Tab-separated table of C-alpha atoms and ligand atoms in Angstrom:
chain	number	residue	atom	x	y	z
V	639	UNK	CA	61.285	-119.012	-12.547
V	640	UNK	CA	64.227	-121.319	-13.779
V	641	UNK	CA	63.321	-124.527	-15.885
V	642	UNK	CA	63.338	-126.977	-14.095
V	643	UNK	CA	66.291	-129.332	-14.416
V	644	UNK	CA	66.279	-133.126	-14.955
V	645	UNK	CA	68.834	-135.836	-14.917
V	646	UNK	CA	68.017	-138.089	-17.968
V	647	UNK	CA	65.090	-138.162	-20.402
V	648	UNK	CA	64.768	-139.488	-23.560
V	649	UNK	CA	66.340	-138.231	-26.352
V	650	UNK	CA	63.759	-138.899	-28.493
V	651	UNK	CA	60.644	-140.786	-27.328
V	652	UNK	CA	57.227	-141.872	-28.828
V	653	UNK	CA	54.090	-140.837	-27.024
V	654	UNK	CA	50.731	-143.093	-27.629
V	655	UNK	CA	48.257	-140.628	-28.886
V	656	UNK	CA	45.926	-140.945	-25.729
V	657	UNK	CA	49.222	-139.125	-23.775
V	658	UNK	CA	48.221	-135.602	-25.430
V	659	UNK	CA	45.809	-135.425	-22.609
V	660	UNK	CA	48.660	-136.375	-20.222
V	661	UNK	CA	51.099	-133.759	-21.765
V	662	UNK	CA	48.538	-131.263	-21.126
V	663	UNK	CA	48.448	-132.128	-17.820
V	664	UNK	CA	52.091	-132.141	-17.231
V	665	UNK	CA	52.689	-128.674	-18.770
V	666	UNK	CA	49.509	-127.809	-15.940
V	667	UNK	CA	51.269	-129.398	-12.883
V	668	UNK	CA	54.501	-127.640	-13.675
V	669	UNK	CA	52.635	-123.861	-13.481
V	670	UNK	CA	51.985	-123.721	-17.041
V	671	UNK	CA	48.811	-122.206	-18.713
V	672	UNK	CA	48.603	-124.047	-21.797
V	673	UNK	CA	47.250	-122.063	-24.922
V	674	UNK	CA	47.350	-124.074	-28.604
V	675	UNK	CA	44.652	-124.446	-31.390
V	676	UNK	CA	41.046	-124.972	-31.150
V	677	UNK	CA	38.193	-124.793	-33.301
V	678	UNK	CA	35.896	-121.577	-32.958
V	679	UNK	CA	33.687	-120.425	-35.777
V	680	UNK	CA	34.428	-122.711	-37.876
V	681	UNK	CA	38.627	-121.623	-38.087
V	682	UNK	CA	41.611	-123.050	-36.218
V	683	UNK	CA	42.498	-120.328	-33.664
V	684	UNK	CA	44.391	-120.295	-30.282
V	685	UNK	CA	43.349	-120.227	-27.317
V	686	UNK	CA	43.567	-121.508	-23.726
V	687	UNK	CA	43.532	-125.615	-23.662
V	688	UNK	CA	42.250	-127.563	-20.675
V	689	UNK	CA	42.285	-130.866	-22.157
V	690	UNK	CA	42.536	-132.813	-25.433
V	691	UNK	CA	39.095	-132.755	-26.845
V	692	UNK	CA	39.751	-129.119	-27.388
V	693	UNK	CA	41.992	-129.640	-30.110
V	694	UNK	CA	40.615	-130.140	-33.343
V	695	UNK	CA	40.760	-133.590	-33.693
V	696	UNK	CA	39.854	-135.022	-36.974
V	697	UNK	CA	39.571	-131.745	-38.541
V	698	UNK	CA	41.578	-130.751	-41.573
V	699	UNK	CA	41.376	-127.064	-43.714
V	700	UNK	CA	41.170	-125.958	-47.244
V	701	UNK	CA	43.183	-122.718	-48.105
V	702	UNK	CA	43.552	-120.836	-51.394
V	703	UNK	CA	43.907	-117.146	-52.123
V	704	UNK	CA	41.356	-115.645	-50.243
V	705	UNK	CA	39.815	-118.653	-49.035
V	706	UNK	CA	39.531	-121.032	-45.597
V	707	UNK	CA	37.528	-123.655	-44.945
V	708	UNK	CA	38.005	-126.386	-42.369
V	709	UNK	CA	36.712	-129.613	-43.256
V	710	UNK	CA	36.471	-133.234	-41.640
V	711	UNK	CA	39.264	-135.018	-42.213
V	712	UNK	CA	37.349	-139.113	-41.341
V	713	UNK	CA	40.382	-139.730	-39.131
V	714	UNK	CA	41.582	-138.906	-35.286
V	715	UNK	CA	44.713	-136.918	-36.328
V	716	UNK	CA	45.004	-133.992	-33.770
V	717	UNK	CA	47.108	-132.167	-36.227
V	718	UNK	CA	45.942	-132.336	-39.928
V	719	UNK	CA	46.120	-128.569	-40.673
V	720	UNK	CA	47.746	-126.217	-41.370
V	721	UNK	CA	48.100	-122.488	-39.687
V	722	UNK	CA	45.180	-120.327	-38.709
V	723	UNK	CA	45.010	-117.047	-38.821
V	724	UNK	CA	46.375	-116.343	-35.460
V	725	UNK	CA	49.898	-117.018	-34.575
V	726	UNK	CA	52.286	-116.604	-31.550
V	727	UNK	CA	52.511	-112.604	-32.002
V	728	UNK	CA	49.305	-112.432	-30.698
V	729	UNK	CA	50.590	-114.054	-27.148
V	730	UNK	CA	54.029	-112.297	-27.347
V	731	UNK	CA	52.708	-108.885	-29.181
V	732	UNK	CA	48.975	-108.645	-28.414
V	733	UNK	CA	46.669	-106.288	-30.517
V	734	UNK	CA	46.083	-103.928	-27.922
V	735	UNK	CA	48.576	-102.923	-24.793
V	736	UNK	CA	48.026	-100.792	-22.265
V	737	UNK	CA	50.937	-98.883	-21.400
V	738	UNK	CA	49.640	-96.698	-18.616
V	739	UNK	CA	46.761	-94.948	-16.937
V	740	UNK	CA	45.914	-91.635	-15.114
V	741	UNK	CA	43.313	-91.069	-12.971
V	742	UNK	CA	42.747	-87.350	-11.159
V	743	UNK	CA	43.128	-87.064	-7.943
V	744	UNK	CA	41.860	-83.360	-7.593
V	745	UNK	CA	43.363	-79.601	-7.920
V	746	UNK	CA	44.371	-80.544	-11.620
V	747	UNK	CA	46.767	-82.811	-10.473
V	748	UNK	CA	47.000	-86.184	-11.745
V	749	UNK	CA	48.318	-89.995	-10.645
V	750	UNK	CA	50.324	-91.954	-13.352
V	751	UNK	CA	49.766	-95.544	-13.114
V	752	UNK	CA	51.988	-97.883	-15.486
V	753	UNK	CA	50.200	-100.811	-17.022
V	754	UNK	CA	51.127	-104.459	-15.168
V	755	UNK	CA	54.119	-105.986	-17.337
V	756	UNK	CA	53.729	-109.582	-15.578
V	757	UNK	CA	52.668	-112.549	-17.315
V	758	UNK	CA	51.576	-116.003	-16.835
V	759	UNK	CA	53.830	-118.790	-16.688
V	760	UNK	CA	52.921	-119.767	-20.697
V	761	UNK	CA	53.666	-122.710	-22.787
V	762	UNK	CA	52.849	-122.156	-26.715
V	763	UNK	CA	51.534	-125.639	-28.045
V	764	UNK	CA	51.177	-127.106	-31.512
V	765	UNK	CA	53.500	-124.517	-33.310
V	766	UNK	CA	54.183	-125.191	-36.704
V	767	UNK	CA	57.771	-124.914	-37.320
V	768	UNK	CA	57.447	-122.082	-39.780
V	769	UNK	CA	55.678	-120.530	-36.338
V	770	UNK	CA	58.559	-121.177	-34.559
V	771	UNK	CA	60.583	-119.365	-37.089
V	772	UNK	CA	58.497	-115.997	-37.374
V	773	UNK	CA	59.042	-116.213	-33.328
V	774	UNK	CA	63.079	-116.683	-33.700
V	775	UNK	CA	62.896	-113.403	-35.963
V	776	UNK	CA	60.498	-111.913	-33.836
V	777	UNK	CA	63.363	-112.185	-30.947
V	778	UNK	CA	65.717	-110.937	-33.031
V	779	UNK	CA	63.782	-107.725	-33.492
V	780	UNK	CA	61.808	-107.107	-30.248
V	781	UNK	CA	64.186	-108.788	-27.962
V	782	UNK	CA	67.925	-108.766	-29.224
V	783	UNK	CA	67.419	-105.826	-31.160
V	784	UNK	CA	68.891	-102.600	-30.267
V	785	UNK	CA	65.895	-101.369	-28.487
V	786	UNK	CA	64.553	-104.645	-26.670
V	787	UNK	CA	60.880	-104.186	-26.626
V	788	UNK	CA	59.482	-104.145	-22.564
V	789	UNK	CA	56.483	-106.108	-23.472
V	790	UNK	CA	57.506	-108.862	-25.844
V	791	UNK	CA	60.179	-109.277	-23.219
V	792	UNK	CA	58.238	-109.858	-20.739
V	793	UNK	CA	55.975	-112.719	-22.573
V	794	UNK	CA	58.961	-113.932	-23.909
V	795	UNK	CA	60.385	-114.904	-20.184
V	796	UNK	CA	59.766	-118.057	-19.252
V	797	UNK	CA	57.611	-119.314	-22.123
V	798	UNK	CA	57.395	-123.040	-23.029
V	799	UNK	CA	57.201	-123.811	-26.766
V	800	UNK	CA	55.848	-127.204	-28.255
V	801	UNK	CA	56.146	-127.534	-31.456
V	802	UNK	CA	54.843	-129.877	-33.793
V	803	UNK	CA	55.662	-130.722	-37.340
V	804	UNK	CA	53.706	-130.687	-40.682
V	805	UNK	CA	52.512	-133.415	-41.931
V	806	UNK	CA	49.582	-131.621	-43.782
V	807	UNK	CA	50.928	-128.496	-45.324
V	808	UNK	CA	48.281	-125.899	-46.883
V	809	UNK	CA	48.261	-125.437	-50.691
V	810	UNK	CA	49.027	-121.398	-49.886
V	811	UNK	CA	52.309	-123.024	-48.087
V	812	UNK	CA	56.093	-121.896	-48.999
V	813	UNK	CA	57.902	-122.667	-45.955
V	814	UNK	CA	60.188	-125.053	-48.077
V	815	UNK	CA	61.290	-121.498	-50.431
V	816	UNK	CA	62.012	-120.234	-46.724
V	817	UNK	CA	63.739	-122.880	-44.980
V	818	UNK	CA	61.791	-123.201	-42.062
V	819	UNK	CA	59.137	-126.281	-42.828
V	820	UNK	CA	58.176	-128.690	-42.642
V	821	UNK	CA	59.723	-130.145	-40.005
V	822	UNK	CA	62.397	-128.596	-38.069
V	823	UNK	CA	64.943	-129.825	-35.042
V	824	UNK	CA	65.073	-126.463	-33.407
V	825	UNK	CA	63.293	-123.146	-31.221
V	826	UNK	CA	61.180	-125.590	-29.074
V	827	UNK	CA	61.613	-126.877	-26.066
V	828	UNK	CA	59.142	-130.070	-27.215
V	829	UNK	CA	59.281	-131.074	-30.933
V	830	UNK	CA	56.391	-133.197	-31.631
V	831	UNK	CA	55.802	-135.328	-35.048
V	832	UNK	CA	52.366	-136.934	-35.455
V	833	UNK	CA	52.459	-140.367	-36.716
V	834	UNK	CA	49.460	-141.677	-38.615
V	835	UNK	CA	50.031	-145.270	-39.937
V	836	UNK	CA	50.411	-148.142	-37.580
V	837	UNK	CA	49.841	-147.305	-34.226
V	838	UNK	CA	48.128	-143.448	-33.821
V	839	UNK	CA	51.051	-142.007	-31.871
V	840	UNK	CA	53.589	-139.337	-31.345
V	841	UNK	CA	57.215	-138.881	-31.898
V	842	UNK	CA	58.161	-136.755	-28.737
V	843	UNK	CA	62.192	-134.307	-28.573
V	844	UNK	CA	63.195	-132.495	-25.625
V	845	UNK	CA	66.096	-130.178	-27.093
V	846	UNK	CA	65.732	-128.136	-24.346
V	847	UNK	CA	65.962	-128.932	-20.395
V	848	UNK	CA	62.502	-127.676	-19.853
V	849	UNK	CA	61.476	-129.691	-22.411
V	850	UNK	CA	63.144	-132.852	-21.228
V	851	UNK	CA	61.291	-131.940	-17.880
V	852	UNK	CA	58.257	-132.504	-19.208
V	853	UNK	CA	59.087	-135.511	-21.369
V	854	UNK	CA	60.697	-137.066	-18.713
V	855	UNK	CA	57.374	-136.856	-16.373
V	856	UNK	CA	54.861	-138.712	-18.998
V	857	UNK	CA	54.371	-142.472	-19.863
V	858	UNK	CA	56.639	-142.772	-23.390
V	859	UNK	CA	58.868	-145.193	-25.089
V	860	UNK	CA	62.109	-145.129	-26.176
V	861	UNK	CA	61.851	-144.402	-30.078
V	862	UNK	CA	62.608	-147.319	-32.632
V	863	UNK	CA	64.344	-147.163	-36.335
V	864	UNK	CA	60.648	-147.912	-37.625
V	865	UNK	CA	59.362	-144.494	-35.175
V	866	UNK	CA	61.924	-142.553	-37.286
V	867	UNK	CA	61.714	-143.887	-40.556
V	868	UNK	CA	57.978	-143.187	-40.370
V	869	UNK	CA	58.919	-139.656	-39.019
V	870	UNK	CA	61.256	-138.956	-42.193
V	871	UNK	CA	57.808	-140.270	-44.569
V	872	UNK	CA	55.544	-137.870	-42.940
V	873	UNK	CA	57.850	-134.497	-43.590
V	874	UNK	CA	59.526	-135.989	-47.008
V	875	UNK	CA	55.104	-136.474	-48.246
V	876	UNK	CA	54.845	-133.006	-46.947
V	877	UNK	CA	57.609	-131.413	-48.118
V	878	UNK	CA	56.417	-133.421	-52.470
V	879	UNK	CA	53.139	-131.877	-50.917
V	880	UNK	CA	54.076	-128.072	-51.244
V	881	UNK	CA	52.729	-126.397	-54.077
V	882	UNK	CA	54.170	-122.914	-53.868
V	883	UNK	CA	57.192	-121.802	-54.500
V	884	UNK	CA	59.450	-118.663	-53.965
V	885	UNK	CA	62.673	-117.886	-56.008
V	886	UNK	CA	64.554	-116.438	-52.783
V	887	UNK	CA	68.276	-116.036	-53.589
V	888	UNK	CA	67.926	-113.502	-56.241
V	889	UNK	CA	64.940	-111.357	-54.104
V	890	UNK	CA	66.615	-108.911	-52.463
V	891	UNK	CA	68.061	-107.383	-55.691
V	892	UNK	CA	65.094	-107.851	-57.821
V	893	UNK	CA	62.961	-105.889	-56.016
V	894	UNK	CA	64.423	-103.469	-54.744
V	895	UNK	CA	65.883	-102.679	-58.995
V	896	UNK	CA	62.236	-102.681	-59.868
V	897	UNK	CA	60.525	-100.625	-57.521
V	898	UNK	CA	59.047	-98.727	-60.869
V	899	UNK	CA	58.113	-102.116	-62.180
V	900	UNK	CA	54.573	-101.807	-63.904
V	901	UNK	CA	53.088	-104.915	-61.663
V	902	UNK	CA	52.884	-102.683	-58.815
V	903	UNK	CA	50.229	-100.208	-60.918
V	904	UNK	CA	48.552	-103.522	-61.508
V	905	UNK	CA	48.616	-105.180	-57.870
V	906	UNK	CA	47.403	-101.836	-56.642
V	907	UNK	CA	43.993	-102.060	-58.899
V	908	UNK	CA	43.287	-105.229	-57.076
V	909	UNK	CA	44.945	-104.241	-53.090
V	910	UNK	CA	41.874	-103.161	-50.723
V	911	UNK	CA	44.913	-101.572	-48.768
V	912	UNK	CA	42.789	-103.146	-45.809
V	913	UNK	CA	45.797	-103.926	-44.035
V	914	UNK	CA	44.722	-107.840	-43.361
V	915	UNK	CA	47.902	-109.417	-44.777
V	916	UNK	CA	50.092	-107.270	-41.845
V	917	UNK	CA	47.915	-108.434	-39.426
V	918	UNK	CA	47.726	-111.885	-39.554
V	919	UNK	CA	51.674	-112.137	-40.424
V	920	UNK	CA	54.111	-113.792	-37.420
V	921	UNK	CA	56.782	-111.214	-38.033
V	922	UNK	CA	55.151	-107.540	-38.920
V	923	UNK	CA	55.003	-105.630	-35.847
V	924	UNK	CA	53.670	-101.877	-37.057
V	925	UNK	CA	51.949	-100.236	-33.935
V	926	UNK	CA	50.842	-96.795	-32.888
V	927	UNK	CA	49.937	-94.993	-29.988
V	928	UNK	CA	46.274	-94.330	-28.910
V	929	UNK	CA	45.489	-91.683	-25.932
V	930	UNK	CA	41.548	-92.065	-24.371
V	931	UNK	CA	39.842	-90.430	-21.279
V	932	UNK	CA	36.187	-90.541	-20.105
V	933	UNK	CA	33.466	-87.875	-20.624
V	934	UNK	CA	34.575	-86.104	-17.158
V	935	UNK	CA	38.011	-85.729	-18.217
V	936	UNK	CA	38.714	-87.771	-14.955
V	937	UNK	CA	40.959	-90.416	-15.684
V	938	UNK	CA	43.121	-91.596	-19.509
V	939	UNK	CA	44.521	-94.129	-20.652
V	940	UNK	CA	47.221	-94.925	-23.622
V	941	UNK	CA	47.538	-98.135	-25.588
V	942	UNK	CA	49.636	-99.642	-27.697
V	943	UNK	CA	47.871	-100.914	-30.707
V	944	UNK	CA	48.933	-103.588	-33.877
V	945	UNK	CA	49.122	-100.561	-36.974
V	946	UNK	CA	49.711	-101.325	-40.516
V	947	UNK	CA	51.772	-100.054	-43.216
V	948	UNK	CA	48.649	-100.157	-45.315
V	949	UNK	CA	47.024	-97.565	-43.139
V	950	UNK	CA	47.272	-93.996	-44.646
V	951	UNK	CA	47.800	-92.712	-41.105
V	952	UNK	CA	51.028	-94.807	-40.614
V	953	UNK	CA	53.077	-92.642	-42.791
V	954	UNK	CA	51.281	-89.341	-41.705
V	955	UNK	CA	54.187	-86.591	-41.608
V	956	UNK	CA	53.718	-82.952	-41.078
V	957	UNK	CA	51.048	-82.303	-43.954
V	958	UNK	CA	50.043	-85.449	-45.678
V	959	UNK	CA	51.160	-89.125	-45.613
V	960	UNK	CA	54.312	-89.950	-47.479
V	961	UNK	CA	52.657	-93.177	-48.834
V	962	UNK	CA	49.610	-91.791	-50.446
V	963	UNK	CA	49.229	-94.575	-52.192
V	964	UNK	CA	47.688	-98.258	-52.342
V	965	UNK	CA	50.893	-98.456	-55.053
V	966	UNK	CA	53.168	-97.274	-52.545
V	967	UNK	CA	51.859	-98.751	-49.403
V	968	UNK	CA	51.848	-102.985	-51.097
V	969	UNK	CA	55.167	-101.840	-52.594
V	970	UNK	CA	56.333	-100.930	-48.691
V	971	UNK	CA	55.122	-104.202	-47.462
V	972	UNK	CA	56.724	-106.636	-49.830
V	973	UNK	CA	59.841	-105.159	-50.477
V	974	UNK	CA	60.312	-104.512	-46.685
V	975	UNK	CA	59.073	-107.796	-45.936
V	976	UNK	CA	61.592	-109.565	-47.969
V	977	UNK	CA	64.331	-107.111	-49.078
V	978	UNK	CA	65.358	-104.675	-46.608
V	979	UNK	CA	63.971	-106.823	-43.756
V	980	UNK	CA	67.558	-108.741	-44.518
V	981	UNK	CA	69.590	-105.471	-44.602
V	982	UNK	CA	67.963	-104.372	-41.296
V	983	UNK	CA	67.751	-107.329	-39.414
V	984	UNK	CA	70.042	-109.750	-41.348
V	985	UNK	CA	67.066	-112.301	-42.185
V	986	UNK	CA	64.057	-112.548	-44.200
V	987	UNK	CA	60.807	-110.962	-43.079
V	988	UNK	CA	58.916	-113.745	-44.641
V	989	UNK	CA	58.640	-117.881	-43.076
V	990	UNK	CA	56.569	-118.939	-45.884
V	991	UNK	CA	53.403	-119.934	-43.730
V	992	UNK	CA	50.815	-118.627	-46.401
V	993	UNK	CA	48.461	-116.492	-44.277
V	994	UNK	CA	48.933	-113.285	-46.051
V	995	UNK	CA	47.825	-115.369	-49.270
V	996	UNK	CA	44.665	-117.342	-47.542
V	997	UNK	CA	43.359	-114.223	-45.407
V	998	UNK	CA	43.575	-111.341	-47.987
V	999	UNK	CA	40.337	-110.727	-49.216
V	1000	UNK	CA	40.480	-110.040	-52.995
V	1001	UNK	CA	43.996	-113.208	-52.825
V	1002	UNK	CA	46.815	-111.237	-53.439
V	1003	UNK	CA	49.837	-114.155	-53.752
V	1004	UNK	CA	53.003	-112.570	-53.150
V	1005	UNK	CA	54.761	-115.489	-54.664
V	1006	UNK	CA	53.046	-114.674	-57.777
V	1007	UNK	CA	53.709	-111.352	-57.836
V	1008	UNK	CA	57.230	-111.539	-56.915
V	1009	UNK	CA	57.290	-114.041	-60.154
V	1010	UNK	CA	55.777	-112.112	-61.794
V	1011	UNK	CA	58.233	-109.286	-61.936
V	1012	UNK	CA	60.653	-111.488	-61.853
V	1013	UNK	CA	59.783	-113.024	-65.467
V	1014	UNK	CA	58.800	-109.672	-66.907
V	1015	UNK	CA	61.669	-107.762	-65.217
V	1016	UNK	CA	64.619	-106.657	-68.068
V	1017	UNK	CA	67.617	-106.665	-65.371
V	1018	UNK	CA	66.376	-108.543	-62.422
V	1019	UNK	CA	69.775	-108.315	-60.609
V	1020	UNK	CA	69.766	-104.497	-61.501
V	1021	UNK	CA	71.213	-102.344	-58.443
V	1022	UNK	CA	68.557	-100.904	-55.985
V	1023	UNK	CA	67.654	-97.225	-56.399
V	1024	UNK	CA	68.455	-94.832	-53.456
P	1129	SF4	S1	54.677	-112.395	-45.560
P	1129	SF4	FE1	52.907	-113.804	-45.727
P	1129	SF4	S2	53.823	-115.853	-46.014
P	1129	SF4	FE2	55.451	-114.484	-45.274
P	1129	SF4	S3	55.465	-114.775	-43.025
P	1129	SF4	FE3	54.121	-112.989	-43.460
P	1129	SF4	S4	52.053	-113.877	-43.643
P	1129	SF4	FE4	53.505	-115.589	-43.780
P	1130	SF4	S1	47.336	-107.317	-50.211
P	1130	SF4	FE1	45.283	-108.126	-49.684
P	1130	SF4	S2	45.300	-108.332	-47.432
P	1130	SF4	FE2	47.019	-106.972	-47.972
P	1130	SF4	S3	46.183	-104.898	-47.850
P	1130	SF4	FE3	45.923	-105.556	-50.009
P	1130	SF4	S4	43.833	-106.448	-50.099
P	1130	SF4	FE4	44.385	-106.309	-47.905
């Protein structure tokens, strides 16, 4: 389905907080089934969203190496956290795919039947904008790339994306080292900016037609200087409010002319190799195959399944893996992730939003070990090793 076109909206446009509800309904009326974050065991996931009191109002999160919490925040701000552990792959690249079925229909013959490819008419809501980075690279891999990928492509179709900027950054945040946070005027079709002092409201852009489709449909007013001098306050605080830091320019370089650096013996006595930090990434996109038919032998199915390049089946070649080690396998991850990621796809791997810090279980910090070798490297700009 085309976006819908519009005449005027807008440019930029403030929203009274009680419109989120109104939003929500918009982005309904105009076939869209709305899925942004919502508390569920105690973590900011997402999920489908009906209303506004699904969000997690007044809820804010603690993050460190290994460590989540949410906590209550003694205000109404929808969006005072930072990212969960799930994140747009999950809509656009879920876990598990089918990719066909067969079912027997007698004298050893069988029926192939290939797996639905349509989706729902989507909108994305409350992306972050290193989120809406990880999905720009994510395009650039799975749907510009030179194989396009059939089922990203087809989530990807007419998806809405609403973004909305940080004003609460997590302390396991880089997204400033990357570029891509905290606030961000592009790959949304809504940019949203929560604004806490004064009046509880929302400063609402439509870069994209879509976008101005819905803006234009809801009960806003035009933006004043004050609107978007408060705007610039809320990302400058969160931008002072970044504690992390990575030394990107001279990365590619210095890890791939240490990849015999000592630190990886050392990271490797601490690495579960339990795969989580792949997993919860925007951008990695390791899967395998999995074949499965009932008891009777009657009917199979394949799937298409997340994998990880800390799995010792990922490498599995003829006799043996060729990574048969934790060593090897972290050593894979970060220097694809931010080294020949950017020879193979011309960008980073790596948006900065923390998770593989916060959600691996013994809080591995690849900015610390990245400065790590960095200070204890001889020759960081040495030349990589074939
Ligand atoms: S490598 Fe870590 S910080 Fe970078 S995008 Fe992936 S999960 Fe986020
Ligand atoms: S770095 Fe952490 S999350 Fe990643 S595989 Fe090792 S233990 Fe698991």
């Amino acid at each position: 389905m085309d976006a819908p076109q519009v005449e005027a909206a807008p440019a930029t446009a403030v929203l009274p907080s009680e419109g989120v509800d109104a939003l929500l309904a918009e982005l309904a009326r105009q076939g869209y089934e709305v899925r942004g974050p919502t508390l569920r065991d105690g973590v900011i996931v997402h999920d489908v969203l009906d209303h506004a009191e699904q969000l997690p109002r007044g809820v804010g999160d603690l993050q460190g190496p290994g460590r989540y919490r949410t906590t209550e925040r003694g205000d109404d701000a929808y969006f005072g956290y930072a990212v969960g552990p799930t994140s747009a792959k999950r809509e656009l690249f879920p876990p598990r795919q089918p990719l066909w079925s067969a079912v027997s229909v007698g004298d050893a013959d069988f029926e192939i039947i290939e797996a639905d490819r349509a989706s729902p008419r989507v909108a994305l809501f409350g992306l972050r904008p290193c989120e809406l980075a990880a999905i720009a690279i994510q395009d650039r891999v799975l749907l510009h790339g030179a194989v396009p990928d059939e089922v990203y492509t087809a989530n990807r179709a007419d998806l809405l994306l609403v973004g909305v900027e940080c004003g609460d950054p997590a302390a396991t945040c880089f997204c400033t080292s990357m570029g891509t946070g905290p606030g961000t005027d592009r790959g949304a079709d809504l940019l949203m900016t929560e604004l806490l002092e004064g009046d509880h409201r929302f400063l609402v852009r439509a870069p994209t037609a879509a976008g101005a489709a819905i803006l234009a449909a809801l009960d806003t007013r035009p933006a004043t200087e004050e609107d978007l001098r408060a705007r610039d306050t809320v990302l400058r605080e969160a931008a002072e409010g970044i504690e992390r830091h990575l030394d990107v320019e001279p990365i590619h370089d210095l890890l791939l002319g240490n990849l015999e650096h000592p630190r990886w013996d050392d990271i490797a006595g601490r690495c579960l190799a339990c795969g989580n930090c792949t997993l919860v990434c925007p951008t990695c996109f390791c899967t395998t195959v999995e074949d499965t038919t009932d008891l009777a032998g009657t009917s199979a199915q394949r799937e298409r399944r997340w994998d990880s390049c800390f799995s010792l089946d990922f490498t599995h070649t003829g006799p043996a893996s060729v990574r048969n080690t934790t060593r090897a396998r972290y050593r894979q991850w970060l220097t694809h992730k931010l080294a020949t990621w950017i020879d193979q796809f011309d960008t980073s791997g790596c948006v900065g939003c923390g998770r593989c810090i916060t959600w691996c279980p013994v809080g591995i910090d690849l900015t610390v070990e990245v400065a790590t070798i960095q200070r204890t490297s001889e020759d960081p700009a040495a030349p990589a090793r074939s």
